[in-house]
CSV table of C-alpha atoms and ligand atoms in Angstrom, one decimal:
chain,number,residue,atom,x,y,z
Q,1,UNK,CA,0.0,0.0,0.0
Q,2,UNK,CA,1.2,3.5,-0.8
Q,3,UNK,CA,2.1,5.7,2.1
Q,4,UNK,CA,-0.1,8.7,2.7
Q,5,UNK,CA,3.1,10.7,2.3
Q,6,UNK,CA,3.0,9.8,-1.4
Q,7,UNK,CA,0.3,12.4,-1.7
Q,8,UNK,CA,2.6,15.1,-0.5
Q,9,UNK,CA,4.9,16.9,-2.8
Q,10,UNK,CA,8.1,18.8,-1.9
Q,11,UNK,CA,8.0,22.6,-1.4
Q,12,UNK,CA,10.7,24.7,-3.0
Q,13,UNK,CA,14.2,23.4,-2.8
Q,14,UNK,CA,15.8,25.0,0.3
Q,15,UNK,CA,12.7,24.7,2.4
Q,16,UNK,CA,13.4,23.2,5.9
Q,17,UNK,CA,13.1,19.4,5.8
Q,18,UNK,CA,9.8,19.0,7.7
Q,19,UNK,CA,8.1,21.5,5.4
Q,20,UNK,CA,8.9,19.5,2.4
Q,21,UNK,CA,6.1,17.1,3.4
Q,22,UNK,CA,3.3,19.6,3.5
Q,23,UNK,CA,0.4,18.4,1.3
Q,24,UNK,CA,0.1,20.4,-1.9
Q,25,UNK,CA,-3.7,20.7,-1.8
Q,26,UNK,CA,-4.7,24.0,-0.3
Q,27,UNK,CA,-6.9,23.9,2.9
Q,28,UNK,CA,-7.2,27.5,4.0
Q,29,UNK,CA,-10.7,26.9,5.2
Q,30,UNK,CA,-12.4,23.7,6.4
Q,31,UNK,CA,-16.0,24.5,5.8
Q,32,UNK,CA,-18.4,22.6,8.1
Q,33,UNK,CA,-21.9,21.5,7.0
Q,34,UNK,CA,-24.5,19.3,8.6
Q,35,UNK,CA,-25.1,16.5,6.0
Q,36,UNK,CA,-28.5,15.6,7.6
Q,37,UNK,CA,-29.9,19.1,7.2
Q,38,UNK,CA,-31.6,19.0,3.9
Q,39,UNK,CA,-31.4,22.8,3.3
Q,40,UNK,CA,-27.7,22.7,4.0
Q,41,UNK,CA,-27.1,19.5,2.0
Q,42,UNK,CA,-28.8,21.1,-1.0
Q,43,UNK,CA,-26.3,23.9,-1.0
Q,44,UNK,CA,-23.2,21.6,-1.0
Q,45,UNK,CA,-22.9,21.5,-4.8
Q,46,UNK,CA,-22.8,25.3,-4.9
Q,47,UNK,CA,-20.0,25.3,-2.3
Q,48,UNK,CA,-17.7,23.1,-4.4
Q,49,UNK,CA,-14.9,25.3,-5.7
Q,50,UNK,CA,-15.7,28.0,-3.1
Q,51,UNK,CA,-14.2,26.3,-0.1
Q,52,UNK,CA,-10.9,24.4,-0.2
Q,53,UNK,CA,-12.3,21.7,2.1
Q,54,UNK,CA,-15.9,20.8,2.7
Q,55,UNK,CA,-16.4,18.8,5.9
Q,56,UNK,CA,-19.5,16.8,6.7
Q,57,UNK,CA,-19.9,17.1,10.4
Q,58,UNK,CA,-21.2,14.1,12.4
Q,59,UNK,CA,-20.0,15.2,15.9
Q,60,UNK,CA,-21.0,18.1,18.2
Q,61,UNK,CA,-23.7,20.4,16.9
Q,62,UNK,CA,-25.5,17.3,15.5
Q,63,UNK,CA,-28.2,16.2,17.9
Q,64,UNK,CA,-28.0,12.6,19.3
Q,65,UNK,CA,-31.2,11.6,17.5
Q,66,UNK,CA,-30.0,12.9,14.2
Q,67,UNK,CA,-26.6,11.2,14.1
Q,68,UNK,CA,-27.8,8.5,11.7
Q,69,UNK,CA,-29.5,11.0,9.4
Q,70,UNK,CA,-26.2,13.0,9.3
Q,71,UNK,CA,-24.2,9.8,8.5
Q,72,UNK,CA,-26.6,8.7,5.8
Q,73,UNK,CA,-26.8,12.2,4.4
Q,74,UNK,CA,-23.0,12.3,4.0
Q,75,UNK,CA,-23.0,9.0,2.2
Q,76,UNK,CA,-25.7,10.3,-0.2
Q,77,UNK,CA,-23.9,13.6,-0.8
Q,78,UNK,CA,-20.5,12.0,-1.4
Q,79,UNK,CA,-22.1,9.7,-4.0
Q,80,UNK,CA,-24.1,12.3,-5.8
Q,81,UNK,CA,-21.9,15.4,-5.8
Q,82,UNK,CA,-18.8,15.9,-8.0
Q,83,UNK,CA,-16.3,17.5,-5.6
Q,84,UNK,CA,-13.7,18.2,-8.3
Q,85,UNK,CA,-10.6,19.7,-6.7
Q,86,UNK,CA,-12.5,20.5,-3.4
Q,87,UNK,CA,-11.5,18.1,-0.7
Q,88,UNK,CA,-14.2,16.2,1.2
Q,89,UNK,CA,-13.5,15.6,4.9
Q,90,UNK,CA,-15.7,14.3,7.7
Q,91,UNK,CA,-15.6,14.8,11.5
Q,92,UNK,CA,-16.6,11.5,13.1
Q,93,UNK,CA,-17.9,11.2,16.6
Q,94,UNK,CA,-15.5,11.0,19.5
Q,95,UNK,CA,-13.9,7.6,20.3
Q,96,UNK,CA,-15.8,7.3,23.6
Q,97,UNK,CA,-19.2,7.8,21.9
Q,98,UNK,CA,-21.7,5.1,20.9
Q,99,UNK,CA,-21.6,6.3,17.2
Q,100,UNK,CA,-18.0,6.3,16.1
Q,101,UNK,CA,-17.7,2.7,15.2
Q,102,UNK,CA,-20.6,2.9,12.9
Q,103,UNK,CA,-19.4,6.2,11.5
Q,104,UNK,CA,-16.1,4.7,10.5
Q,105,UNK,CA,-17.5,1.4,9.3
Q,106,UNK,CA,-20.2,3.1,7.1
Q,107,UNK,CA,-18.1,5.9,5.7
Q,108,UNK,CA,-14.9,3.9,4.9
Q,109,UNK,CA,-16.7,1.0,3.3
Q,110,UNK,CA,-19.3,3.0,1.5
Q,111,UNK,CA,-17.6,6.3,0.5
Q,112,UNK,CA,-13.9,5.7,1.4
Q,113,UNK,CA,-12.9,6.4,-2.2
Q,114,UNK,CA,-14.6,9.9,-2.0
Q,115,UNK,CA,-13.2,11.0,1.4
Q,116,UNK,CA,-9.8,12.6,1.8
Q,117,UNK,CA,-9.4,13.1,5.5
Q,118,UNK,CA,-11.1,11.9,8.7
Q,119,UNK,CA,-11.1,14.4,11.5
Q,120,UNK,CA,-11.0,12.8,14.9
Q,121,UNK,CA,-12.2,14.9,17.8
Q,122,UNK,CA,-11.1,15.0,21.5
Q,123,UNK,CA,-7.8,13.1,20.8
Q,124,UNK,CA,-6.1,12.5,24.2
Q,125,UNK,CA,-2.9,10.9,23.2
Q,126,UNK,CA,-1.2,8.8,20.5
Q,127,UNK,CA,-3.1,5.7,21.5
Q,128,UNK,CA,-6.3,7.3,20.0
Q,129,UNK,CA,-4.6,7.7,16.7
Q,130,UNK,CA,-3.2,4.2,16.8
Q,131,UNK,CA,-6.7,2.8,17.3
Q,132,UNK,CA,-8.1,4.8,14.4
Q,133,UNK,CA,-5.1,3.9,12.2
Q,134,UNK,CA,-5.6,0.1,12.7
Q,135,UNK,CA,-9.3,0.3,12.2
Q,136,UNK,CA,-8.9,2.3,9.0
Q,137,UNK,CA,-6.4,-0.3,7.7
Q,138,UNK,CA,-8.9,-3.1,8.3
Q,139,UNK,CA,-11.8,-1.2,6.8
Q,140,UNK,CA,-9.8,0.0,3.8
Q,141,UNK,CA,-8.7,-3.6,3.1
Q,142,UNK,CA,-12.4,-4.7,3.3
Q,143,UNK,CA,-13.5,-2.0,0.9
Q,144,UNK,CA,-10.5,-2.6,-1.4
Q,145,UNK,CA,-9.4,1.0,-1.3
Q,146,UNK,CA,-6.2,1.9,-3.1
Q,147,UNK,CA,-5.7,5.2,-1.4
Q,148,UNK,CA,-5.2,5.4,2.3
Q,149,UNK,CA,-7.4,7.8,4.3
Q,150,UNK,CA,-5.6,10.6,6.2
Q,151,UNK,CA,-6.3,11.5,9.8
Q,152,UNK,CA,-6.7,15.0,11.3
Q,153,UNK,CA,-6.8,15.3,15.1
Q,154,UNK,CA,-8.6,18.0,17.1
Q,155,UNK,CA,-6.5,19.4,20.0
Q,156,UNK,CA,-9.3,20.1,22.5
Q,157,UNK,CA,-8.4,18.3,25.7
Q,158,UNK,CA,-5.8,19.2,28.3
Q,159,UNK,CA,-4.3,15.7,27.9
Q,160,UNK,CA,-4.2,16.2,24.1
Q,161,UNK,CA,-2.2,19.4,24.6
Q,162,UNK,CA,0.1,17.6,27.0
Q,163,UNK,CA,0.7,14.9,24.4
Q,164,UNK,CA,0.5,16.9,21.2
Q,165,UNK,CA,4.0,16.0,20.0
Q,166,UNK,CA,3.3,12.3,20.2
Q,167,UNK,CA,-0.1,12.8,18.6
Q,168,UNK,CA,1.5,14.6,15.6
Q,169,UNK,CA,3.9,11.7,15.1
Q,170,UNK,CA,1.5,8.9,15.9
Q,171,UNK,CA,0.9,7.6,12.3
Q,172,UNK,CA,2.0,8.3,8.8
Q,173,UNK,CA,-1.7,9.0,8.1
Q,174,UNK,CA,-1.5,12.2,10.2
Q,175,UNK,CA,-2.4,15.1,7.9
Q,176,UNK,CA,-2.8,17.8,10.5
Q,177,UNK,CA,-4.1,19.1,13.8
Q,178,UNK,CA,-6.7,21.8,14.6
Q,179,UNK,CA,-7.1,23.7,17.8
Q,180,UNK,CA,-10.6,23.2,19.2
Q,181,UNK,CA,-10.9,26.2,21.6
Q,182,UNK,CA,-14.4,25.4,22.9
Q,183,UNK,CA,-13.9,21.9,24.2
Q,184,UNK,CA,-10.3,22.8,25.2
Q,185,UNK,CA,-11.6,25.7,27.4
Q,186,UNK,CA,-14.0,23.3,29.1
Q,187,UNK,CA,-11.4,20.6,29.6
Q,188,UNK,CA,-8.9,23.1,31.1
Q,189,UNK,CA,-11.6,24.6,33.3
Q,190,UNK,CA,-11.1,28.0,31.8
Q,191,UNK,CA,-13.9,30.4,32.9
Q,192,UNK,CA,-15.2,31.3,29.5
Q,193,UNK,CA,-18.5,30.5,27.7
Q,194,UNK,CA,-17.6,31.0,24.0
Q,195,UNK,CA,-16.3,29.3,20.9
Q,196,UNK,CA,-12.8,30.7,20.3
Q,197,UNK,CA,-11.6,34.3,20.2
Q,198,UNK,CA,-10.5,36.4,23.1
Q,199,UNK,CA,-12.1,37.6,26.3
Q,200,UNK,CA,-12.5,41.2,27.6
Q,201,UNK,CA,-11.3,40.1,31.0
Q,202,UNK,CA,-8.0,38.6,29.7
Q,203,UNK,CA,-5.8,41.7,29.5
Q,204,UNK,CA,-2.7,43.4,30.6
Q,205,UNK,CA,-2.6,47.0,31.9
Q,206,UNK,CA,0.2,49.5,31.4
Q,207,UNK,CA,1.8,51.0,34.5
Q,208,UNK,CA,0.4,54.2,36.0
Q,209,UNK,CA,2.0,57.4,34.7
Q,210,UNK,CA,2.1,59.5,37.9
Q,211,UNK,CA,1.3,58.9,41.5
Q,212,UNK,CA,-2.3,58.0,40.9
Q,213,UNK,CA,-3.0,54.4,40.1
Q,214,UNK,CA,-5.8,55.5,37.9
Q,215,UNK,CA,-3.9,57.9,35.6
Q,216,UNK,CA,-2.7,57.3,32.1
Q,217,UNK,CA,-3.3,53.6,32.0
Q,218,UNK,CA,-4.2,51.6,28.9
Q,219,UNK,CA,-5.4,48.0,28.8
Q,220,UNK,CA,-4.7,45.5,26.0
Q,221,UNK,CA,-6.7,42.4,25.5
Q,222,UNK,CA,-4.6,39.3,25.1
Q,223,UNK,CA,-4.9,36.2,22.9
Q,224,UNK,CA,-6.1,33.3,25.0
Q,225,UNK,CA,-4.9,30.8,22.4
Q,226,UNK,CA,-1.3,32.0,21.8
Q,227,UNK,CA,0.5,29.3,23.8
Q,228,UNK,CA,-1.6,26.4,22.5
Q,229,UNK,CA,-1.4,27.5,18.8
Q,230,UNK,CA,2.4,28.0,19.1
Q,231,UNK,CA,2.9,24.7,20.7
Q,232,UNK,CA,0.6,22.9,18.2
Q,233,UNK,CA,2.5,24.6,15.3
Q,234,UNK,CA,5.9,23.4,16.6
Q,235,UNK,CA,4.5,19.8,17.1
Q,236,UNK,CA,3.0,19.8,13.6
Q,237,UNK,CA,6.0,21.2,11.8
Q,238,UNK,CA,8.4,18.9,13.6
Q,239,UNK,CA,6.3,16.0,12.4
Q,240,UNK,CA,5.8,17.3,8.8
Q,241,UNK,CA,2.0,17.8,9.2
Q,242,UNK,CA,-0.2,20.9,9.0
Q,243,UNK,CA,-1.5,23.1,11.9
Q,244,UNK,CA,-5.0,24.8,11.8
Q,245,UNK,CA,-6.9,27.2,14.0
Q,246,UNK,CA,-10.4,25.8,14.6
Q,247,UNK,CA,-13.8,27.5,15.0
Q,248,UNK,CA,-14.7,31.1,15.7
Q,249,UNK,CA,-18.3,31.0,17.0
Q,250,UNK,CA,-19.4,34.7,16.9
Q,251,UNK,CA,-20.4,34.7,13.2
Q,252,UNK,CA,-21.4,38.4,13.3
Q,253,UNK,CA,-18.0,39.5,14.6
Q,254,UNK,CA,-16.1,39.3,11.3
Q,255,UNK,CA,-13.4,41.7,12.6
Q,256,UNK,CA,-12.4,39.6,15.6
Q,257,UNK,CA,-12.7,36.5,13.5
Q,258,UNK,CA,-10.2,37.9,11.0
Q,259,UNK,CA,-7.9,38.9,13.9
Q,260,UNK,CA,-8.0,35.4,15.3
Q,261,UNK,CA,-7.3,33.8,12.0
Q,262,UNK,CA,-4.5,36.3,11.2
Q,263,UNK,CA,-2.8,35.6,14.6
Q,264,UNK,CA,-2.9,31.9,13.7
Q,265,UNK,CA,-1.6,32.5,10.2
Q,266,UNK,CA,1.3,34.6,11.5
Q,267,UNK,CA,2.2,31.9,14.0
Q,268,UNK,CA,2.3,29.2,11.3
Q,269,UNK,CA,-1.2,27.8,10.8
Q,270,UNK,CA,-2.2,27.1,7.2
Q,271,UNK,CA,-6.0,27.4,7.7
Q,272,UNK,CA,-9.0,27.6,10.0
Q,273,UNK,CA,-12.5,26.2,10.2
Q,274,UNK,CA,-15.4,28.2,8.7
Q,275,UNK,CA,-18.9,27.8,10.1
Q,276,UNK,CA,-20.6,30.3,7.8
Q,277,UNK,CA,-19.9,31.4,4.2
Q,278,UNK,CA,-18.7,34.8,5.5
Q,279,UNK,CA,-15.8,33.0,7.2
Q,280,UNK,CA,-14.8,31.2,4.0
Q,281,UNK,CA,-13.9,34.6,2.5
Q,282,UNK,CA,-12.1,35.7,5.7
Q,283,UNK,CA,-10.0,32.6,5.7
Q,284,UNK,CA,-9.2,32.8,2.0
Q,285,UNK,CA,-7.9,36.4,2.4
Q,286,UNK,CA,-6.0,35.7,5.6
Q,287,UNK,CA,-4.4,32.4,4.8
Q,288,UNK,CA,-3.2,33.5,1.3
Q,289,UNK,CA,-0.1,35.7,1.4
Q,290,UNK,CA,-0.6,39.2,0.2
Q,291,UNK,CA,0.8,40.1,-3.2
Q,292,UNK,CA,3.0,42.8,-1.7
Q,293,UNK,CA,4.4,40.3,0.8
Q,294,UNK,CA,5.1,37.8,-2.0
Q,295,UNK,CA,6.8,40.5,-4.1
Q,296,UNK,CA,9.0,41.5,-1.2
Q,297,UNK,CA,9.9,37.9,-0.5
Q,298,UNK,CA,10.9,37.4,-4.1
Q,299,UNK,CA,13.1,40.6,-4.0
Q,300,UNK,CA,14.9,39.3,-0.9
Q,301,UNK,CA,15.5,35.9,-2.5
Q,302,UNK,CA,16.8,37.5,-5.7
Q,303,UNK,CA,19.0,40.0,-3.8
Q,304,UNK,CA,20.6,37.2,-1.7
Q,305,UNK,CA,21.9,35.4,-4.8
Q,306,UNK,CA,23.3,32.1,-3.5
Q,307,UNK,CA,21.7,32.7,-0.1
Q,308,UNK,CA,24.9,33.2,1.8
Q,309,UNK,CA,26.2,36.4,3.4
Q,310,UNK,CA,24.1,39.4,4.1
Q,311,UNK,CA,22.7,42.3,2.1
Q,312,UNK,CA,20.8,45.5,3.0
Q,313,UNK,CA,17.4,46.0,1.3
Q,314,UNK,CA,15.5,49.2,2.0
Q,315,UNK,CA,17.6,49.6,5.1
Q,316,UNK,CA,16.8,46.1,6.4
Q,317,UNK,CA,19.4,43.4,6.9
Q,318,UNK,CA,18.8,40.2,5.0
Q,319,UNK,CA,20.6,36.9,5.5
Q,320,UNK,CA,20.2,33.2,5.3
Q,321,UNK,CA,17.3,33.3,7.9
Q,322,UNK,CA,15.3,36.0,6.1
Q,323,UNK,CA,15.7,34.0,2.8
Q,324,UNK,CA,14.3,31.0,4.5
Q,325,UNK,CA,11.3,33.0,5.8
Q,326,UNK,CA,10.8,34.4,2.3
Q,327,UNK,CA,10.9,30.9,0.8
Q,328,UNK,CA,8.1,29.9,3.0
Q,329,UNK,CA,5.9,32.8,1.7
Q,330,UNK,CA,6.9,32.2,-1.9
Q,331,UNK,CA,6.3,28.4,-1.7
Q,332,UNK,CA,2.9,29.0,-0.2
Q,333,UNK,CA,2.0,31.5,-2.9
Q,334,UNK,CA,3.2,29.1,-5.6
Q,335,UNK,CA,1.3,26.2,-4.1
Q,336,UNK,CA,-1.9,28.2,-3.9
Q,337,UNK,CA,-1.4,29.4,-7.5
Q,338,UNK,CA,-0.7,25.8,-8.8
C,401,GLV,C1,-14.2,22.4,18.3
C,401,GLV,O1,-14.6,21.3,18.2
C,401,GLV,C2,-14.1,23.0,19.6
C,401,GLV,O2,-14.4,22.3,20.6
C,401,GLV,O3,-13.7,24.2,19.6
C,402,MG,MG1,-15.0,20.3,20.0
């Protein structure tokens, strides 16, 4: 059987070794839909080509008495819709739920040839990925699938974060990891009640200016997810897989959504989830490098010739390390244009 890594192609020569294994198919937004909701299901053909990834959700947000309808709906949609270059993923139920075995059995044997990636929620450690990996191997053999399914883990438990490096390396099927801020907040016993984003109470305050503690002070809201995103990115890059920010639940707040996505992009994530068509456009904009940034990166690479030594460009020092950063931007732009 071919390794899932056969579906990866190298980035530009000179890219750091782990980055050479990044999948070439763009996945700037993983757009969630409820396959059992007829209105939503009817819109899926129109979404093809608009989102990089369409994901049929079977887990949270699908009521317990609608789990089978969602699973059946996904089978029907996968058979009827031509997804073209758009990837089709699913999020199955968690490994401790009564539904996951039927999810995997049904989906792999009936539409395994149509699915690209299986997202596994609430992953606690590498043993969860080993379990899914073995089960998928059995089911793929039963279905006679030539192409192995890839696995994407959601990082949304405190144990998962503690074990993220082992999770990222747990199987050659691992495609990537997403931060799941809502479940993670609950698992960590954070005192929040929202799906991703910041919190007005999580802030730092500048020192007072004079004698009065009240004078001249400014407060800055902080990013609750900075540590976890950065740790997840390191774990993913070290393992040669892709990191993603997850959901942003306040659909109306497009500004804060864009900020959260951009923080994730700047820290190394390649995409985020979208829960509404508005968020598809935000993710497309944020996770595609800006033309001016790509032009600057190309200028730096050109100016650096063989990449050794140092040059000044518009007053800024360039060297081997800036060339490598610029290669990341250019490789991403080339991949997205391909
Ligand atoms: C996603 O599943 C989350 O819990 O944030
Ligand atoms: Mg969750």
